Amino acid sequence: MSELGYVPDAAARSLRGGRNGLFGVFTYEPVFPSQPDDYFHEFLVGIEMAAAQHGQDLVLFSSAQQADGRRSIFSDGASRLHLADGSIILGMHRDDGELRRLVDDGYPFVSLGRYDPVPEAAWVGVDYDRAVHSIIDDLHAAGHESFVYIAGDDDRLPSRARRDSFKAATRDDASVIVGGSELGVEQMRDWVRRGVTTVVAENPLIAEGVAITANRAGLRVPDHLSAVSLEVPLRNGRAAGWSHLVIPKRDVGIRTVGVLAAILDGKLPRGHHETVQCLPHHLGTITSPGTSPAAVS
């Protein structure tokens, strides 16, 4: 075989029911090229690292695009994912029917991110609850009882998980959730006049919007408002020094590959679910309430 330069045909081996050493990655939205601040960047780094550790090659499935621009696993009624031993599914907006069909077909896959609509599907998700509660506990200890949570204008699964964690952690407080489109100079000044002492931003872009608006309103973080971002802020942004959550994206990517490998080896069930804890990272934007609302014009 060596003298003749023989190389096994991966596709042919898979058709015979064997393992071909390929893990698929299917993304419902474009994720390459990825910059360090992009949401999926660290997940993808973790996936690549773990695939190498497991001695697997990765194949990116990205060509199955419908006329309206959305990606589909079952382009023209067939799935190309079967070229890989199993696949990792990424994306903010997923097709429940397609993932249900993969389950029914017995195809092994793992969702990167919690995925409740198809409970039989395996997933590795992020547990926000403990970290969000820890941050709210620290805010309570500093004397804060009135919060505004500024949400992104979307209904993606990670966004909903963060909002639910915030609601649970502030159940007994004066808290309100508003959309990012409601953020404005006069609105922010009014919050401070009414006694709001903390702003919680759902994601880095919202945090940037809050920082810019606060500056325009003549408000300082944390002198007038304590501030927290529920994701690592943009590295060179105005909110770069904010207190925030550390989402262990690389660890989630690594573990997702590990779960897929364990499913293929028969060590975990195909409906396996697990979470990775995210951690609070406190910097200087959680302080005791300072300037009184009356001092803000």
Coordinates of C-alpha atoms in Angstrom, one line a residue:
M1 CA 0.0 0.0 0.0
S2 CA 2.8 2.4 0.9
E3 CA 4.7 1.6 -2.3
L4 CA 1.7 2.2 -4.5
G5 CA 0.7 5.3 -2.7
Y6 CA -2.7 4.0 -1.7
V7 CA -4.9 6.3 0.3
P8 CA -8.2 5.0 1.7
D9 CA -11.3 6.7 0.3
A10 CA -13.1 8.3 3.3
A11 CA -16.5 8.5 1.5
A12 CA -16.3 4.8 0.4
R13 CA -15.3 3.7 3.9
S14 CA -18.3 5.6 5.4
L15 CA -20.7 4.0 2.9
R16 CA -19.6 0.6 4.1
G17 CA -20.5 1.5 7.7
G18 CA -17.0 2.2 8.9
R19 CA -15.6 5.3 10.6
N20 CA -13.8 7.7 8.4
G21 CA -12.2 10.0 10.9
L22 CA -14.2 13.0 9.9
F23 CA -16.3 15.2 12.2
G24 CA -18.6 17.6 10.5
V25 CA -19.4 21.2 11.5
F26 CA -22.6 22.6 10.2
T27 CA -23.4 26.3 10.7
Y28 CA -26.8 27.9 10.1
E29 CA -25.1 31.3 9.7
P30 CA -21.7 32.2 8.2
V31 CA -18.9 32.0 10.8
F32 CA -15.8 32.4 8.7
P33 CA -13.6 34.4 8.6
S34 CA -13.9 34.9 12.3
Q35 CA -12.4 37.8 14.2
P36 CA -11.4 37.5 17.9
D37 CA -14.5 39.6 19.0
D38 CA -16.9 37.5 16.8
Y39 CA -19.4 35.5 18.9
F40 CA -18.3 32.1 17.4
H41 CA -14.5 32.6 17.3
E42 CA -13.5 30.9 20.5
F43 CA -16.0 28.1 20.1
L44 CA -14.4 27.3 16.7
V45 CA -10.9 27.5 18.3
G46 CA -12.0 24.9 20.9
I47 CA -13.5 22.7 18.2
E48 CA -10.3 22.7 16.1
M49 CA -8.1 22.0 19.2
A50 CA -10.3 19.1 20.3
A51 CA -10.5 17.6 16.9
A52 CA -6.7 17.5 16.7
Q53 CA -6.5 15.9 20.1
H54 CA -9.0 13.2 19.1
G55 CA -7.1 12.6 15.8
Q56 CA -10.1 13.7 13.7
D57 CA -10.3 15.9 10.6
L58 CA -13.0 18.5 10.4
V59 CA -15.2 19.1 7.4
L60 CA -17.2 22.3 7.2
F61 CA -20.7 22.0 5.6
S62 CA -21.6 25.4 4.3
S63 CA -22.8 25.0 0.7
A64 CA -26.4 23.9 1.4
Q65 CA -28.0 27.3 0.9
Q66 CA -31.6 28.0 0.0
A67 CA -32.8 30.7 -2.4
D68 CA -33.6 33.1 0.5
G69 CA -30.0 32.8 1.9
R70 CA -30.8 30.5 4.8
R71 CA -28.7 27.3 5.1
S72 CA -30.3 23.9 5.2
I73 CA -29.0 20.5 6.3
F74 CA -31.4 18.8 3.8
S75 CA -30.6 20.6 0.6
D76 CA -32.7 19.1 -2.2
G77 CA -34.1 16.6 0.3
A78 CA -30.7 14.9 1.1
S79 CA -28.2 15.5 3.8
R80 CA -24.5 15.7 3.1
L81 CA -23.7 15.4 6.8
H82 CA -23.5 11.6 6.4
L83 CA -20.1 12.1 4.8
A84 CA -18.9 12.6 8.4
D85 CA -19.1 10.2 11.2
G86 CA -21.0 12.7 13.2
S87 CA -21.4 16.5 13.3
I88 CA -21.5 19.6 15.5
I89 CA -24.4 22.0 14.8
L90 CA -23.9 25.7 15.4
G91 CA -26.1 28.7 14.7
M92 CA -28.4 31.2 16.4
H93 CA -31.4 30.4 14.3
R94 CA -31.9 26.7 13.8
D95 CA -34.5 24.6 12.0
D96 CA -36.3 22.4 14.5
G97 CA -37.7 20.2 11.8
E98 CA -34.3 19.5 10.4
L99 CA -32.8 18.6 13.7
R100 CA -35.8 16.4 14.5
R101 CA -35.2 14.6 11.2
L102 CA -31.6 14.0 12.1
V103 CA -32.7 12.4 15.3
D104 CA -35.2 10.2 13.6
D105 CA -32.6 9.2 11.0
G106 CA -30.3 8.1 13.8
Y107 CA -27.5 10.4 12.7
P108 CA -25.1 11.3 15.6
F109 CA -24.8 15.0 16.2
V110 CA -24.2 17.5 19.1
S111 CA -25.7 20.9 19.3
L112 CA -23.2 23.6 20.5
G113 CA -25.5 25.5 22.8
R114 CA -28.5 24.3 24.7
Y115 CA -31.3 23.2 22.5
D116 CA -34.6 22.4 24.1
P117 CA -36.9 22.3 21.1
V118 CA -35.7 18.8 20.2
P119 CA -35.0 17.2 23.6
E120 CA -33.6 13.9 22.1
A121 CA -30.8 15.9 20.5
A122 CA -27.4 16.0 22.4
W123 CA -26.1 19.4 23.4
V124 CA -23.4 21.1 25.3
G125 CA -24.5 24.5 26.6
V126 CA -23.5 27.4 28.9
D127 CA -25.0 27.7 32.4
Y128 CA -25.5 31.4 33.0
D129 CA -27.5 31.0 36.2
R130 CA -24.7 30.7 38.8
A131 CA -22.6 33.5 37.3
V132 CA -25.5 35.9 36.9
H133 CA -26.7 35.3 40.5
S134 CA -23.1 35.9 41.7
I135 CA -23.0 39.2 40.0
I136 CA -26.4 40.3 41.3
D137 CA -25.3 39.1 44.8
D138 CA -22.3 41.4 44.5
L139 CA -24.5 44.3 43.4
H140 CA -26.9 43.7 46.3
A141 CA -23.9 43.7 48.7
A142 CA -22.8 47.0 47.3
G143 CA -26.3 48.4 48.0
H144 CA -28.0 48.1 44.6
E145 CA -31.7 47.3 44.4
S146 CA -32.9 48.9 41.2
F147 CA -31.7 47.6 37.8
V148 CA -32.4 48.1 34.1
Y149 CA -31.5 45.2 31.8
I150 CA -31.0 46.2 28.2
A151 CA -31.7 43.4 25.8
G152 CA -30.7 42.9 22.3
D153 CA -33.5 43.1 19.7
D154 CA -33.5 39.4 19.1
D155 CA -34.9 36.1 20.5
R156 CA -31.9 33.9 20.1
L157 CA -31.4 31.0 22.5
P158 CA -28.3 32.5 24.4
S159 CA -30.2 35.9 24.7
R160 CA -33.2 34.2 26.2
A161 CA -31.1 32.2 28.7
R162 CA -29.4 35.4 29.9
R163 CA -32.7 37.2 30.3
D164 CA -34.2 34.3 32.3
S165 CA -31.2 34.2 34.6
F166 CA -31.5 37.9 35.2
K167 CA -35.2 37.6 36.0
A168 CA -34.6 34.8 38.5
A169 CA -31.7 36.7 40.2
T170 CA -33.6 40.0 40.6
R171 CA -37.1 38.6 41.4
D172 CA -37.3 40.7 44.6
D173 CA -35.8 43.9 43.1
A174 CA -37.0 46.9 41.2
S175 CA -35.9 45.6 37.8
V176 CA -37.1 46.1 34.2
I177 CA -36.1 44.7 30.9
V178 CA -36.0 47.0 27.9
G179 CA -34.9 46.6 24.3
G180 CA -31.8 48.1 22.9
S181 CA -33.9 50.3 20.6
E182 CA -35.3 52.0 23.7
L183 CA -31.9 53.2 24.8
G184 CA -31.6 57.0 24.6
V185 CA -30.0 60.0 26.3
E186 CA -33.2 61.2 27.9
Q187 CA -34.3 57.7 28.8
M188 CA -31.0 57.1 30.6
R189 CA -31.2 60.3 32.5
D190 CA -34.7 59.5 33.5
W191 CA -33.7 56.1 34.8
V192 CA -31.1 57.8 37.1
R193 CA -33.6 60.4 38.3
R194 CA -36.0 57.5 39.2
G195 CA -33.3 55.8 41.3
V196 CA -31.9 53.2 38.9
T197 CA -28.4 52.5 40.0
T198 CA -27.3 49.6 37.7
V199 CA -27.5 48.8 34.0
V200 CA -27.0 45.3 32.8
A201 CA -26.1 44.9 29.1
E202 CA -27.1 41.6 27.4
N203 CA -24.1 41.5 25.0
P204 CA -21.0 43.5 24.0
L205 CA -22.8 45.6 21.3
I206 CA -25.5 46.6 23.8
A207 CA -22.7 47.5 26.3
E208 CA -21.1 49.7 23.7
G209 CA -24.4 51.5 23.1
V210 CA -24.9 52.0 26.8
A211 CA -21.4 53.4 27.2
I212 CA -21.8 55.9 24.3
T213 CA -25.3 57.0 25.5
A214 CA -24.1 57.5 29.1
N215 CA -21.3 59.7 27.9
R216 CA -23.7 61.8 25.8
A217 CA -26.1 62.0 28.8
G218 CA -23.3 63.3 31.0
L219 CA -23.3 60.2 33.1
R220 CA -20.3 58.3 34.3
V221 CA -19.9 54.6 34.8
P222 CA -19.6 53.7 37.7
D223 CA -20.1 57.1 39.4
H224 CA -23.7 57.5 38.4
L225 CA -24.4 53.9 37.3
S226 CA -22.8 50.6 38.0
A227 CA -22.6 48.5 34.8
V228 CA -22.3 44.9 33.9
S229 CA -22.0 43.1 30.5
L230 CA -23.2 39.5 30.3
E231 CA -20.5 38.7 27.8
V232 CA -16.9 39.8 27.4
P233 CA -16.9 43.4 26.1
L234 CA -15.3 44.4 22.8
R235 CA -11.5 44.5 23.4
N236 CA -11.1 48.1 22.2
G237 CA -14.5 49.4 23.0
R238 CA -15.7 52.0 25.5
A239 CA -17.0 49.2 27.7
A240 CA -13.7 47.2 27.7
G241 CA -13.2 47.7 31.4
W242 CA -16.7 46.8 32.5
S243 CA -17.5 44.0 34.9
H244 CA -18.7 41.1 32.9
L245 CA -19.3 37.4 32.6
V246 CA -16.6 35.1 31.2
I247 CA -18.3 32.6 28.8
P248 CA -15.9 29.7 28.5
K249 CA -16.4 29.4 24.8
R250 CA -13.2 27.5 24.0
D251 CA -14.0 25.0 26.7
V252 CA -17.6 24.5 25.3
G253 CA -16.1 23.9 21.9
I254 CA -13.7 21.3 23.3
R255 CA -16.3 19.6 25.3
T256 CA -18.8 19.5 22.3
V257 CA -16.2 17.5 20.3
G258 CA -15.6 15.3 23.3
V259 CA -19.3 14.5 23.7
L260 CA -19.6 13.7 20.0
A261 CA -16.6 11.4 20.2
A262 CA -18.1 9.7 23.3
I263 CA -21.4 9.2 21.5
L264 CA -19.7 7.6 18.5
D265 CA -17.8 5.3 20.9
G266 CA -21.0 4.3 22.7
K267 CA -19.9 5.9 25.9
L268 CA -22.7 8.5 26.0
P269 CA -26.3 8.3 24.9
R270 CA -27.3 10.3 21.8
G271 CA -29.5 12.5 23.8
H272 CA -26.8 13.5 26.3
H273 CA -27.1 17.0 27.7
E274 CA -24.5 18.9 29.8
T275 CA -23.6 22.5 30.7
V276 CA -20.3 24.3 31.3
Q277 CA -20.3 27.0 34.0
C278 CA -19.6 30.5 33.0
L279 CA -17.7 32.8 35.5
P280 CA -18.2 36.3 36.7
H281 CA -15.2 38.6 36.1
H282 CA -15.4 41.7 38.3
L283 CA -13.6 44.8 37.5
G284 CA -14.2 48.4 38.6
T285 CA -17.8 49.0 37.4
I286 CA -19.6 47.5 40.4
T287 CA -19.5 50.1 43.2
S288 CA -21.8 51.4 45.8
P289 CA -24.5 53.8 44.6
G290 CA -22.9 57.3 44.3
T291 CA -24.4 60.4 42.9
S292 CA -28.0 60.9 43.9
P293 CA -30.6 61.1 41.2
A294 CA -31.4 64.7 42.0
A295 CA -27.9 65.7 41.0
V296 CA -28.4 64.6 37.4
S297 CA -30.0 67.2 35.2

